[in-house]
Amino acid sequence: MARGAHEPVVTRAIVLWCPDWPVIAAQQALDLAADLPLALVEKGLVFACSPTARADGVKRGLRMREAQARCPQLEVVPYDPLLDARTFEPVLAAIEEIAPGVQPVRPGTCVLRARGPARYYGSEEEAAAELLRCLEALGVTDARVGIADGPFAAEQAARSTGRARVRVIPVGGSPAFLAPLPVSQLGLLKLTPLLRRLGLHTLGDIAALSRTDMRERFGERGEHAHTLASGLDGTAVVPRTPPKQLDRAIEFEPPLDRVDQVTFAVRGTAEQFVAGLTKAGLVCTSLRVEVTDESGRVSERTWLHPRLFSAPDVVDRVRWQLQGAGAIDSGLASPIARVVLDPEAVDDIGHHEDGLWGGGADERIHHGLTRVQSMLGHEAVVTATIGGGRAPGERQVLVPWGDRPVGVARADRPWPGSLPAPAPSTVFEVPRPVAVLTEDGASVEVTDRGDVTAPIARFSPTGQARDARPVDSWAGPWPVRERWWDASLTRAMHRFQLVDADGTAWLLSLAGSGWFAEARYD
């Protein structure tokens, strides 16, 4: 194919595509049946779904409730991009063994230069067949392969293979192959609606225009769209550098049925795990522990560390995970056959070196808390963090030292009716009964219309009238009604802020006819 002076050099490419890869990864991780209607949800919308779910009308972009209405048997699982990438790593490693030079595009899709595999296996078709056999050995039976001029055309070929599973576009045939495809295949979400309004519905319509005109009208995005539509994708295939093998695994034959036996056996593997990271100039700050029992069931958990994992820290996490996964005294509900230690997040070791004169107070605190936690258990040492909620007491959440909050309301979400800044400095664990009185000593109440029955004149922090003191200023009421849809959890109150004669500010609440102090502004 003749090229103009400014046209890029197009590389012959092989694209391997695994349809519904996020669904496949979730099914493998959760041990779900292949025919189970499954939807992966992100931010309340369907991110991906299984073929069984699509047959019932579920599709990407639907709201979760609408998807469940279309398919009542739908299994809903949160989408985890880290799981996608982690599950695709063995696929990339297997492909590299038979055809080096793999470039991952996204989890489930990768690209290779076609020339090397085609010459080694005899033809492009034979290379594609070998790739499919490689994936079938890993249990991926629905992979597709597309071969064309340029990665873009090769990916479109892989997505249009049909039942053949392999589609080879002849050299120079990419423009004709791409011409009837819709402009949405370019993946330019902001540009696609504008192109359609201008009457450009297919890639052939774009390719028929001048590249200069596309650049002048749409800028670099327009020029890039013209290049792809014309089958002149000059994107280079850049092979990845295979990651270092940092994870460690140990298998037990026969399986072990006691926590102390497993943790003792894991100790050597933990030391090798930390030593391998140190040799690579890294430290682990987030550790994934995967425990497999003899029946094949997997217990998986990610552990965080406030500083870095040492070998004893790793052993402690394995022990705590075993104790939380069905331990009965010192025995396990099911014998353990395999333990995997995988560094989910690492950092440069230079960022964690000790100072010239030691690590200071923070390091001593860390070692002390870790030592106590190691002796007493994971949940024996807790630290306070801020969660979501409307009342100050609800926002205080205690989590185990070094762990991440799980199942805690998020503080960054909107909380209508929550207390505005500044927050009180002293929050009572249990609200204290107090008395809020009028000038003549009667208790102040709030009417159904939200008005106080009389101005607040006196306040008693003990709830006894004899301890009442004058009030300098007050503000309120601010009505709060929560969980009105649940009769067992509903709560209604009125909040007030009050400053007494001593200059102390209080956060008060009136629930029914009882006054309580929730917090104090010191």
Short mmCIF file of C-alpha atoms in Angstrom, two decimals:
data_model
loop_
_atom_site.label_atom_id
_atom_site.label_comp_id
_atom_site.label_asym_id
_atom_site.label_seq_id
_atom_site.Cartn_x
_atom_site.Cartn_y
_atom_site.Cartn_z
CA MET A 1 0.00 0.00 0.00
CA ALA A 2 1.50 3.33 -1.05
CA ARG A 3 2.01 5.90 1.67
CA GLY A 4 2.17 9.67 1.50
CA ALA A 5 5.05 11.63 2.86
CA HIS A 6 3.33 12.24 6.18
CA GLU A 7 1.54 8.93 6.61
CA PRO A 8 2.80 6.76 9.50
CA VAL A 9 4.41 3.37 9.16
CA VAL A 10 1.76 0.79 10.03
CA THR A 11 2.77 -2.31 12.02
CA ARG A 12 1.10 -5.62 11.36
CA ALA A 13 -0.51 -6.52 14.69
CA ILE A 14 -2.21 -9.40 16.48
CA VAL A 15 -4.85 -8.50 19.06
CA LEU A 16 -6.12 -11.12 21.50
CA TRP A 17 -9.46 -10.22 23.07
CA CYS A 18 -11.28 -12.06 25.86
CA PRO A 19 -14.97 -11.00 25.85
CA ASP A 20 -16.54 -10.25 29.24
CA TRP A 21 -13.20 -10.46 31.01
CA PRO A 22 -14.39 -8.62 34.17
CA VAL A 23 -17.16 -11.21 34.46
CA ILE A 24 -14.73 -14.11 33.94
CA ALA A 25 -12.39 -12.68 36.60
CA ALA A 26 -15.23 -12.33 39.11
CA GLN A 27 -16.50 -15.85 38.41
CA GLN A 28 -13.04 -17.30 39.00
CA ALA A 29 -12.43 -15.29 42.17
CA LEU A 30 -15.84 -15.99 43.72
CA ASP A 31 -16.19 -19.54 42.34
CA LEU A 32 -19.50 -18.75 40.63
CA ALA A 33 -21.23 -20.93 38.06
CA ALA A 34 -20.66 -19.90 34.43
CA ASP A 35 -24.41 -19.86 33.68
CA LEU A 36 -25.28 -17.66 36.70
CA PRO A 37 -26.77 -14.25 35.72
CA LEU A 38 -24.07 -11.91 36.98
CA ALA A 39 -23.64 -8.13 36.91
CA LEU A 40 -20.67 -6.11 38.07
CA VAL A 41 -21.76 -2.77 39.47
CA GLU A 42 -19.79 0.47 39.76
CA LYS A 43 -21.31 3.64 41.24
CA GLY A 44 -24.79 2.14 41.08
CA LEU A 45 -24.56 1.32 37.35
CA VAL A 46 -23.91 -1.98 35.56
CA PHE A 47 -20.28 -2.03 34.42
CA ALA A 48 -20.34 -5.52 32.88
CA CYS A 49 -22.69 -8.49 32.80
CA SER A 50 -22.64 -12.15 31.83
CA PRO A 51 -24.25 -13.52 28.63
CA THR A 52 -27.02 -15.09 30.74
CA ALA A 53 -27.85 -11.68 32.20
CA ARG A 54 -27.75 -10.04 28.75
CA ALA A 55 -30.27 -12.57 27.51
CA ASP A 56 -32.72 -11.17 30.10
CA GLY A 57 -32.17 -7.58 28.97
CA VAL A 58 -29.38 -6.48 31.32
CA LYS A 59 -26.78 -4.28 29.66
CA ARG A 60 -23.98 -1.93 30.55
CA GLY A 61 -25.05 1.44 31.93
CA LEU A 62 -28.33 0.29 33.48
CA ARG A 63 -29.12 1.28 37.03
CA MET A 64 -28.83 -1.61 39.46
CA ARG A 65 -32.54 -1.58 40.35
CA GLU A 66 -33.60 -1.63 36.71
CA ALA A 67 -31.21 -4.49 35.99
CA GLN A 68 -32.64 -6.48 38.92
CA ALA A 69 -36.17 -5.76 37.69
CA ARG A 70 -35.31 -7.21 34.28
CA CYS A 71 -33.54 -10.22 35.79
CA PRO A 72 -34.79 -11.07 39.33
CA GLN A 73 -32.20 -13.87 39.67
CA LEU A 74 -29.34 -11.43 38.95
CA GLU A 75 -26.27 -11.81 41.17
CA VAL A 76 -24.80 -8.35 41.84
CA VAL A 77 -21.09 -7.99 42.66
CA PRO A 78 -19.08 -4.74 43.07
CA TYR A 79 -16.65 -4.17 40.20
CA ASP A 80 -12.99 -4.50 41.23
CA PRO A 81 -10.46 -3.27 38.63
CA LEU A 82 -7.57 -4.66 40.66
CA LEU A 83 -9.11 -8.12 40.43
CA ASP A 84 -9.32 -7.73 36.63
CA ALA A 85 -5.64 -6.89 36.32
CA ARG A 86 -4.53 -9.51 38.82
CA THR A 87 -6.49 -12.29 37.10
CA PHE A 88 -5.21 -11.30 33.65
CA GLU A 89 -1.56 -11.46 34.74
CA PRO A 90 -1.31 -15.30 34.39
CA VAL A 91 -2.74 -14.99 30.88
CA LEU A 92 -0.06 -12.48 29.88
CA ALA A 93 2.64 -14.66 31.43
CA ALA A 94 1.42 -17.71 29.50
CA ILE A 95 1.34 -15.80 26.19
CA GLU A 96 4.88 -14.51 26.79
CA GLU A 97 6.10 -18.11 27.01
CA ILE A 98 4.99 -18.87 23.43
CA ALA A 99 5.17 -15.41 21.84
CA PRO A 100 7.36 -12.82 23.60
CA GLY A 101 6.62 -9.14 23.15
CA VAL A 102 3.13 -8.74 24.65
CA GLN A 103 1.69 -5.29 25.26
CA PRO A 104 -1.37 -5.23 27.56
CA VAL A 105 -4.06 -2.81 26.35
CA ARG A 106 -6.50 -3.36 29.21
CA PRO A 107 -7.44 -6.41 31.32
CA GLY A 108 -8.78 -8.92 28.79
CA THR A 109 -7.04 -7.41 25.73
CA CYS A 110 -3.42 -7.49 24.59
CA VAL A 111 -1.51 -6.85 21.36
CA LEU A 112 1.61 -8.37 19.74
CA ARG A 113 3.60 -7.70 16.61
CA ALA A 114 2.49 -10.22 14.01
CA ARG A 115 5.77 -10.72 12.16
CA GLY A 116 7.64 -12.78 14.77
CA PRO A 117 4.88 -15.27 15.71
CA ALA A 118 3.83 -15.65 12.06
CA ARG A 119 7.35 -16.58 10.97
CA TYR A 120 7.89 -18.91 13.94
CA TYR A 121 4.60 -20.82 13.59
CA GLY A 122 4.46 -20.73 9.79
CA SER A 123 1.62 -18.25 9.18
CA GLU A 124 -0.54 -15.70 10.90
CA GLU A 125 -3.41 -18.19 11.09
CA GLU A 126 -1.21 -20.78 12.82
CA ALA A 127 0.04 -18.16 15.28
CA ALA A 128 -3.56 -17.24 16.12
CA ALA A 129 -4.48 -20.90 16.61
CA GLU A 130 -1.52 -21.38 18.97
CA LEU A 131 -2.60 -18.38 21.04
CA LEU A 132 -6.11 -19.78 21.37
CA ARG A 133 -4.76 -23.18 22.44
CA CYS A 134 -2.63 -21.46 25.06
CA LEU A 135 -5.65 -19.72 26.55
CA GLU A 136 -7.82 -22.84 26.43
CA ALA A 137 -5.21 -24.54 28.63
CA LEU A 138 -5.88 -21.79 31.18
CA GLY A 139 -9.64 -22.31 31.03
CA VAL A 140 -10.39 -19.29 28.79
CA THR A 141 -12.44 -20.87 26.02
CA ASP A 142 -14.05 -17.86 24.34
CA ALA A 143 -11.01 -15.77 23.37
CA ARG A 144 -10.89 -14.07 19.93
CA VAL A 145 -7.93 -13.11 17.74
CA GLY A 146 -7.79 -10.37 15.13
CA ILE A 147 -4.87 -9.71 12.77
CA ALA A 148 -4.65 -6.57 10.63
CA ASP A 149 -2.56 -3.53 9.75
CA GLY A 150 -2.31 -1.56 13.02
CA PRO A 151 -3.56 -2.32 16.53
CA PHE A 152 -6.86 -0.47 16.02
CA ALA A 153 -7.91 -2.47 12.96
CA ALA A 154 -6.69 -5.70 14.58
CA GLU A 155 -8.87 -5.08 17.64
CA GLN A 156 -11.92 -4.39 15.47
CA ALA A 157 -11.18 -7.64 13.62
CA ALA A 158 -11.02 -9.54 16.93
CA ARG A 159 -14.39 -8.08 17.95
CA SER A 160 -16.01 -9.17 14.66
CA THR A 161 -14.79 -12.75 14.37
CA GLY A 162 -18.17 -14.38 14.94
CA ARG A 163 -18.04 -18.11 15.49
CA ALA A 164 -14.70 -18.47 13.70
CA ARG A 165 -12.85 -16.84 16.67
CA VAL A 166 -10.05 -15.73 14.30
CA ARG A 167 -10.23 -13.04 11.64
CA VAL A 168 -7.28 -12.08 9.47
CA ILE A 169 -7.50 -8.90 7.39
CA PRO A 170 -5.12 -9.11 4.39
CA VAL A 171 -2.21 -6.71 4.13
CA GLY A 172 -3.54 -3.41 2.80
CA GLY A 173 -7.15 -4.40 3.45
CA SER A 174 -7.67 -2.51 6.70
CA PRO A 175 -9.25 0.64 5.12
CA ALA A 176 -11.89 -1.40 3.29
CA PHE A 177 -12.56 -3.49 6.42
CA LEU A 178 -12.97 -0.42 8.64
CA ALA A 179 -15.08 1.64 6.19
CA PRO A 180 -18.56 0.27 7.13
CA LEU A 181 -17.96 0.35 10.91
CA PRO A 182 -19.82 3.01 12.94
CA VAL A 183 -17.93 6.04 14.24
CA SER A 184 -18.62 4.90 17.81
CA GLN A 185 -15.86 2.31 17.36
CA LEU A 186 -13.32 5.13 17.61
CA GLY A 187 -14.08 5.39 21.32
CA LEU A 188 -14.12 9.22 21.22
CA LEU A 189 -17.13 9.84 23.43
CA LYS A 190 -17.16 13.63 23.15
CA LEU A 191 -16.53 13.73 19.40
CA THR A 192 -18.87 10.94 18.28
CA PRO A 193 -22.21 12.83 18.73
CA LEU A 194 -20.84 15.81 16.78
CA LEU A 195 -19.65 13.61 13.92
CA ARG A 196 -23.08 12.02 13.67
CA ARG A 197 -24.81 15.40 13.57
CA LEU A 198 -22.57 16.34 10.68
CA GLY A 199 -23.63 13.23 8.75
CA LEU A 200 -20.47 11.21 9.36
CA HIS A 201 -21.90 7.87 10.48
CA THR A 202 -19.19 5.41 9.42
CA LEU A 203 -15.42 5.29 9.48
CA GLY A 204 -15.48 5.33 5.68
CA ASP A 205 -17.22 8.72 5.78
CA ILE A 206 -14.38 10.09 7.90
CA ALA A 207 -11.66 8.48 5.78
CA ALA A 208 -13.13 10.11 2.66
CA LEU A 209 -12.44 13.57 4.07
CA SER A 210 -9.14 15.41 4.00
CA ARG A 211 -6.91 14.92 7.00
CA THR A 212 -6.12 18.63 6.93
CA ASP A 213 -9.83 19.50 7.06
CA MET A 214 -10.38 17.16 10.00
CA ARG A 215 -7.49 18.75 11.89
CA GLU A 216 -8.63 22.31 11.19
CA ARG A 217 -12.21 21.54 12.27
CA PHE A 218 -11.65 19.19 15.23
CA GLY A 219 -8.00 19.66 16.21
CA GLU A 220 -5.74 16.76 17.15
CA ARG A 221 -8.71 14.54 18.03
CA GLY A 222 -10.05 14.94 14.51
CA GLU A 223 -6.70 14.12 12.93
CA HIS A 224 -6.36 11.06 15.15
CA ALA A 225 -9.88 9.91 14.20
CA HIS A 226 -9.02 10.30 10.50
CA THR A 227 -5.83 8.28 10.95
CA LEU A 228 -7.65 5.39 12.62
CA ALA A 229 -10.55 5.42 10.16
CA SER A 230 -8.14 5.34 7.22
CA GLY A 231 -6.44 2.19 8.49
CA LEU A 232 -3.18 4.07 9.05
CA ASP A 233 -2.84 3.46 12.79
CA GLY A 234 0.88 3.88 13.35
CA THR A 235 0.74 3.16 17.09
CA ALA A 236 3.84 1.20 17.98
CA VAL A 237 3.50 -2.11 19.81
CA VAL A 238 5.66 -1.67 22.90
CA PRO A 239 6.22 -4.98 24.70
CA ARG A 240 5.88 -4.81 28.45
CA THR A 241 8.69 -5.57 30.83
CA PRO A 242 7.54 -8.69 32.69
CA PRO A 243 7.09 -7.77 36.36
CA LYS A 244 9.36 -9.30 38.94
CA GLN A 245 7.96 -12.30 40.74
CA LEU A 246 7.35 -10.79 44.15
CA ASP A 247 4.59 -13.04 45.45
CA ARG A 248 5.29 -16.23 47.38
CA ALA A 249 3.19 -19.35 47.91
CA ILE A 250 3.44 -22.43 50.09
CA GLU A 251 1.48 -25.67 49.71
CA PHE A 252 0.82 -28.20 52.45
CA GLU A 253 0.70 -31.93 51.76
CA PRO A 254 -1.14 -33.21 53.68
CA PRO A 255 -3.27 -30.13 54.46
CA LEU A 256 -2.87 -28.67 57.96
CA ASP A 257 -5.82 -28.35 60.31
CA ARG A 258 -4.36 -26.21 63.12
CA VAL A 259 -3.71 -22.46 63.10
CA ASP A 260 -0.40 -22.78 64.92
CA GLN A 261 0.82 -25.40 62.41
CA VAL A 262 0.00 -23.18 59.42
CA THR A 263 1.54 -20.03 60.89
CA PHE A 264 4.72 -21.91 61.88
CA ALA A 265 5.02 -23.32 58.36
CA VAL A 266 4.40 -19.91 56.77
CA ARG A 267 7.20 -18.23 58.72
CA GLY A 268 9.94 -19.26 56.30
CA THR A 269 7.86 -18.22 53.28
CA ALA A 270 7.20 -14.84 54.91
CA GLU A 271 10.93 -14.29 55.36
CA GLN A 272 11.54 -15.17 51.70
CA PHE A 273 8.72 -12.81 50.72
CA VAL A 274 10.23 -9.85 52.58
CA ALA A 275 13.76 -10.73 51.42
CA GLY A 276 12.62 -10.75 47.78
CA LEU A 277 11.09 -7.31 48.16
CA THR A 278 14.22 -5.98 49.84
CA LYS A 279 16.40 -7.34 47.04
CA ALA A 280 14.19 -5.51 44.53
CA GLY A 281 14.51 -2.29 46.56
CA LEU A 282 10.87 -2.33 47.64
CA VAL A 283 8.72 -2.62 50.74
CA CYS A 284 5.17 -3.87 50.98
CA THR A 285 2.49 -1.52 52.36
CA SER A 286 -0.58 -3.50 51.28
CA LEU A 287 -0.60 -7.30 51.45
CA ARG A 288 -3.12 -9.72 49.96
CA VAL A 289 -3.29 -13.07 51.73
CA GLU A 290 -5.02 -15.90 49.88
CA VAL A 291 -5.79 -19.08 51.83
CA THR A 292 -7.11 -22.17 50.04
CA ASP A 293 -8.53 -25.14 51.95
CA GLU A 294 -8.51 -28.75 50.82
CA SER A 295 -11.98 -28.45 49.25
CA GLY A 296 -10.81 -25.61 46.98
CA ARG A 297 -12.56 -22.76 48.80
CA VAL A 298 -10.53 -19.54 48.92
CA SER A 299 -10.37 -16.97 51.72
CA GLU A 300 -8.89 -13.73 50.41
CA ARG A 301 -8.21 -10.50 52.28
CA THR A 302 -6.12 -7.38 51.79
CA TRP A 303 -4.23 -6.06 54.80
CA LEU A 304 -2.80 -2.56 55.19
CA HIS A 305 0.18 -1.55 57.28
CA PRO A 306 0.80 1.94 58.71
CA ARG A 307 4.50 1.64 57.83
CA LEU A 308 5.77 -1.52 56.11
CA PHE A 309 5.38 -5.29 56.49
CA SER A 310 8.14 -7.25 58.18
CA ALA A 311 8.21 -11.05 58.24
CA PRO A 312 6.57 -11.25 61.72
CA ASP A 313 3.88 -8.83 60.53
CA VAL A 314 3.11 -11.10 57.59
CA VAL A 315 2.86 -14.16 59.86
CA ASP A 316 0.50 -12.26 62.19
CA ARG A 317 -1.80 -11.37 59.28
CA VAL A 318 -1.97 -14.99 58.15
CA ARG A 319 -2.80 -16.08 61.69
CA TRP A 320 -5.49 -13.43 62.13
CA GLN A 321 -7.06 -14.33 58.80
CA LEU A 322 -7.16 -18.01 59.75
CA GLN A 323 -8.69 -17.20 63.12
CA GLY A 324 -11.36 -15.14 61.44
CA ALA A 325 -12.12 -17.74 58.77
CA GLY A 326 -13.73 -20.34 60.98
CA ALA A 327 -11.18 -21.22 63.63
CA ILE A 328 -12.47 -23.36 66.49
CA ASP A 329 -10.08 -22.96 69.42
CA SER A 330 -6.76 -23.95 67.85
CA GLY A 331 -8.28 -25.97 65.01
CA LEU A 332 -9.72 -24.98 61.62
CA ALA A 333 -13.11 -25.74 60.16
CA SER A 334 -11.34 -27.15 57.09
CA PRO A 335 -7.65 -28.08 56.62
CA ILE A 336 -5.50 -25.53 54.76
CA ALA A 337 -3.77 -26.68 51.55
CA ARG A 338 -2.18 -23.46 50.24
CA VAL A 339 -1.25 -19.93 51.33
CA VAL A 340 -0.29 -17.14 48.89
CA LEU A 341 1.38 -13.86 49.89
CA ASP A 342 0.93 -11.18 47.23
CA PRO A 343 2.17 -7.55 47.58
CA GLU A 344 -0.77 -5.49 46.37
CA ALA A 345 0.97 -2.13 46.95
CA VAL A 346 4.71 -1.54 47.22
CA ASP A 347 6.92 1.51 47.75
CA ASP A 348 10.56 2.35 47.23
CA ILE A 349 12.63 1.16 50.17
CA GLY A 350 14.45 4.49 50.23
CA HIS A 351 11.28 6.19 51.45
CA HIS A 352 11.27 4.02 54.58
CA GLU A 353 14.90 4.10 55.68
CA ASP A 354 15.59 4.88 59.33
CA GLY A 355 16.85 8.36 60.13
CA LEU A 356 20.42 9.09 61.13
CA TRP A 357 19.47 9.08 64.81
CA GLY A 358 16.72 6.46 64.61
CA GLY A 359 13.09 6.66 63.68
CA GLY A 360 11.89 8.83 66.56
CA ALA A 361 8.66 8.71 68.50
CA ASP A 362 6.45 7.54 65.62
CA GLU A 363 8.51 4.40 65.11
CA ARG A 364 8.50 3.59 68.84
CA ILE A 365 4.72 4.02 68.95
CA HIS A 366 4.35 1.75 65.93
CA HIS A 367 6.53 -0.99 67.40
CA GLY A 368 4.73 -0.78 70.75
CA LEU A 369 1.24 -1.01 69.25
CA THR A 370 2.28 -3.77 66.88
CA ARG A 371 3.77 -5.77 69.75
CA VAL A 372 0.60 -5.48 71.82
CA GLN A 373 -1.53 -6.36 68.80
CA SER A 374 0.62 -9.41 68.09
CA MET A 375 0.10 -10.68 71.63
CA LEU A 376 -3.59 -9.86 72.10
CA GLY A 377 -5.01 -10.16 68.59
CA HIS A 378 -5.88 -8.08 65.58
CA GLU A 379 -8.85 -6.23 67.08
CA ALA A 380 -7.29 -5.68 70.51
CA VAL A 381 -5.58 -2.41 69.45
CA VAL A 382 -7.80 0.11 67.70
CA THR A 383 -7.37 3.67 66.48
CA ALA A 384 -9.99 6.32 65.84
CA THR A 385 -10.92 7.50 62.37
CA ILE A 386 -13.63 9.79 61.05
CA GLY A 387 -16.59 8.22 59.28
CA GLY A 388 -19.84 9.56 57.92
CA GLY A 389 -22.95 10.47 59.87
CA ARG A 390 -25.10 13.33 61.12
CA ALA A 391 -24.39 13.20 64.84
CA PRO A 392 -20.82 13.79 66.13
CA GLY A 393 -20.87 10.51 68.05
CA GLU A 394 -21.70 8.55 64.88
CA ARG A 395 -18.62 9.86 63.07
CA GLN A 396 -16.14 8.37 65.52
CA VAL A 397 -15.16 4.93 64.22
CA LEU A 398 -12.63 2.58 65.83
CA VAL A 399 -10.65 0.33 63.47
CA PRO A 400 -7.88 -2.18 64.20
CA TRP A 401 -4.38 -0.69 64.11
CA GLY A 402 -3.04 -0.69 60.56
CA ASP A 403 -6.32 -1.84 58.99
CA ARG A 404 -8.69 -0.03 56.66
CA PRO A 405 -12.27 0.82 57.68
CA VAL A 406 -14.68 -1.82 56.32
CA GLY A 407 -18.43 -1.31 56.21
CA VAL A 408 -18.10 2.24 57.57
CA ALA A 409 -20.17 5.12 56.22
CA ARG A 410 -17.96 7.38 54.11
CA ALA A 411 -17.25 10.87 55.41
CA ASP A 412 -16.89 12.41 51.92
CA ARG A 413 -20.51 11.74 50.97
CA PRO A 414 -23.23 14.36 51.52
CA TRP A 415 -25.01 14.11 54.87
CA PRO A 416 -28.03 16.45 54.84
CA GLY A 417 -28.82 17.57 58.37
CA SER A 418 -25.29 16.98 59.64
CA LEU A 419 -23.61 19.43 62.00
CA PRO A 420 -21.78 22.25 60.17
CA ALA A 421 -18.24 23.34 61.06
CA PRO A 422 -16.68 23.99 63.48
CA ALA A 423 -17.04 20.59 65.10
CA PRO A 424 -17.22 20.28 68.90
CA SER A 425 -13.98 19.30 70.62
CA THR A 426 -15.50 16.98 73.25
CA VAL A 427 -18.04 14.39 72.10
CA PHE A 428 -19.77 12.39 74.81
CA GLU A 429 -19.83 8.65 74.19
CA VAL A 430 -23.31 8.56 75.74
CA PRO A 431 -25.38 11.78 75.51
CA ARG A 432 -25.79 13.34 78.97
CA PRO A 433 -29.24 14.31 80.33
CA VAL A 434 -29.47 18.08 80.87
CA ALA A 435 -32.17 20.62 81.71
CA VAL A 436 -33.10 23.58 79.49
CA LEU A 437 -35.45 25.95 81.29
CA THR A 438 -37.46 29.11 80.80
CA GLU A 439 -37.21 32.14 83.11
CA ASP A 440 -39.87 30.72 85.43
CA GLY A 441 -38.20 27.28 85.63
CA ALA A 442 -40.40 25.36 83.16
CA SER A 443 -38.80 22.97 80.64
CA VAL A 444 -38.50 24.37 77.12
CA GLU A 445 -40.20 22.33 74.40
CA VAL A 446 -40.68 22.54 70.63
CA THR A 447 -44.09 22.66 69.02
CA ASP A 448 -45.21 20.67 65.99
CA ARG A 449 -44.56 23.77 63.88
CA GLY A 450 -40.91 23.84 65.03
CA ASP A 451 -41.17 26.80 67.42
CA VAL A 452 -39.89 26.86 71.00
CA THR A 453 -42.58 27.26 73.64
CA ALA A 454 -40.59 30.04 75.36
CA PRO A 455 -37.13 31.63 75.12
CA ILE A 456 -34.30 29.65 76.73
CA ALA A 457 -33.16 31.43 79.92
CA ARG A 458 -31.38 28.88 82.10
CA PHE A 459 -29.35 25.69 81.55
CA SER A 460 -28.30 22.86 83.89
CA PRO A 461 -25.48 20.53 82.69
CA THR A 462 -26.43 17.98 85.38
CA GLY A 463 -30.14 17.93 84.64
CA GLN A 464 -30.93 19.25 88.16
CA ALA A 465 -32.79 22.56 88.46
CA ARG A 466 -30.61 23.62 91.44
CA ASP A 467 -27.52 23.61 89.14
CA ALA A 468 -29.13 25.81 86.50
CA ARG A 469 -27.10 28.78 85.32
CA PRO A 470 -28.04 31.74 83.11
CA VAL A 471 -27.76 31.43 79.32
CA ASP A 472 -25.89 34.11 77.37
CA SER A 473 -27.04 33.05 73.88
CA TRP A 474 -28.62 30.16 72.02
CA ALA A 475 -29.59 29.13 68.48
CA GLY A 476 -32.04 26.62 67.07
CA PRO A 477 -33.98 24.50 66.68
CA TRP A 478 -32.69 22.53 63.71
CA PRO A 479 -34.97 19.52 63.09
CA VAL A 480 -33.43 16.19 62.13
CA ARG A 481 -35.43 13.15 61.07
CA GLU A 482 -33.58 9.97 60.07
CA ARG A 483 -34.63 6.62 58.58
CA TRP A 484 -38.31 7.55 58.39
CA TRP A 485 -38.89 4.48 56.20
CA ASP A 486 -37.89 2.04 58.99
CA ALA A 487 -40.10 2.12 62.09
CA SER A 488 -37.52 0.30 64.20
CA LEU A 489 -34.63 2.67 63.35
CA THR A 490 -36.36 6.01 62.78
CA ARG A 491 -35.21 8.94 64.90
CA ALA A 492 -36.46 12.52 65.18
CA MET A 493 -34.89 15.32 67.21
CA HIS A 494 -34.22 19.05 67.39
CA ARG A 495 -30.69 20.35 67.79
CA PHE A 496 -29.67 23.53 69.63
CA GLN A 497 -26.42 25.33 70.28
CA LEU A 498 -26.15 27.15 73.59
CA VAL A 499 -23.57 29.26 75.44
CA ASP A 500 -23.94 29.42 79.24
CA ALA A 501 -22.87 32.17 81.64
CA ASP A 502 -19.41 30.57 82.06
CA GLY A 503 -18.75 30.96 78.32
CA THR A 504 -18.97 27.22 77.63
CA ALA A 505 -20.72 26.27 74.39
CA TRP A 506 -22.86 23.11 74.18
CA LEU A 507 -24.46 21.04 71.44
CA LEU A 508 -27.88 19.95 72.70
CA SER A 509 -30.64 17.77 71.31
CA LEU A 510 -34.31 17.54 72.23
CA ALA A 511 -35.78 14.08 71.54
CA GLY A 512 -39.40 13.82 72.61
CA SER A 513 -39.49 15.68 75.92
CA GLY A 514 -35.92 14.84 76.99
CA TRP A 515 -32.94 17.20 76.67
CA PHE A 516 -29.44 15.77 76.12
CA ALA A 517 -25.94 17.19 75.67
CA GLU A 518 -24.24 15.51 72.69
CA ALA A 519 -20.99 17.47 72.80
CA ARG A 520 -19.18 20.46 74.24
CA TYR A 521 -17.21 23.21 72.48
CA ASP A 522 -14.14 23.61 74.73
#
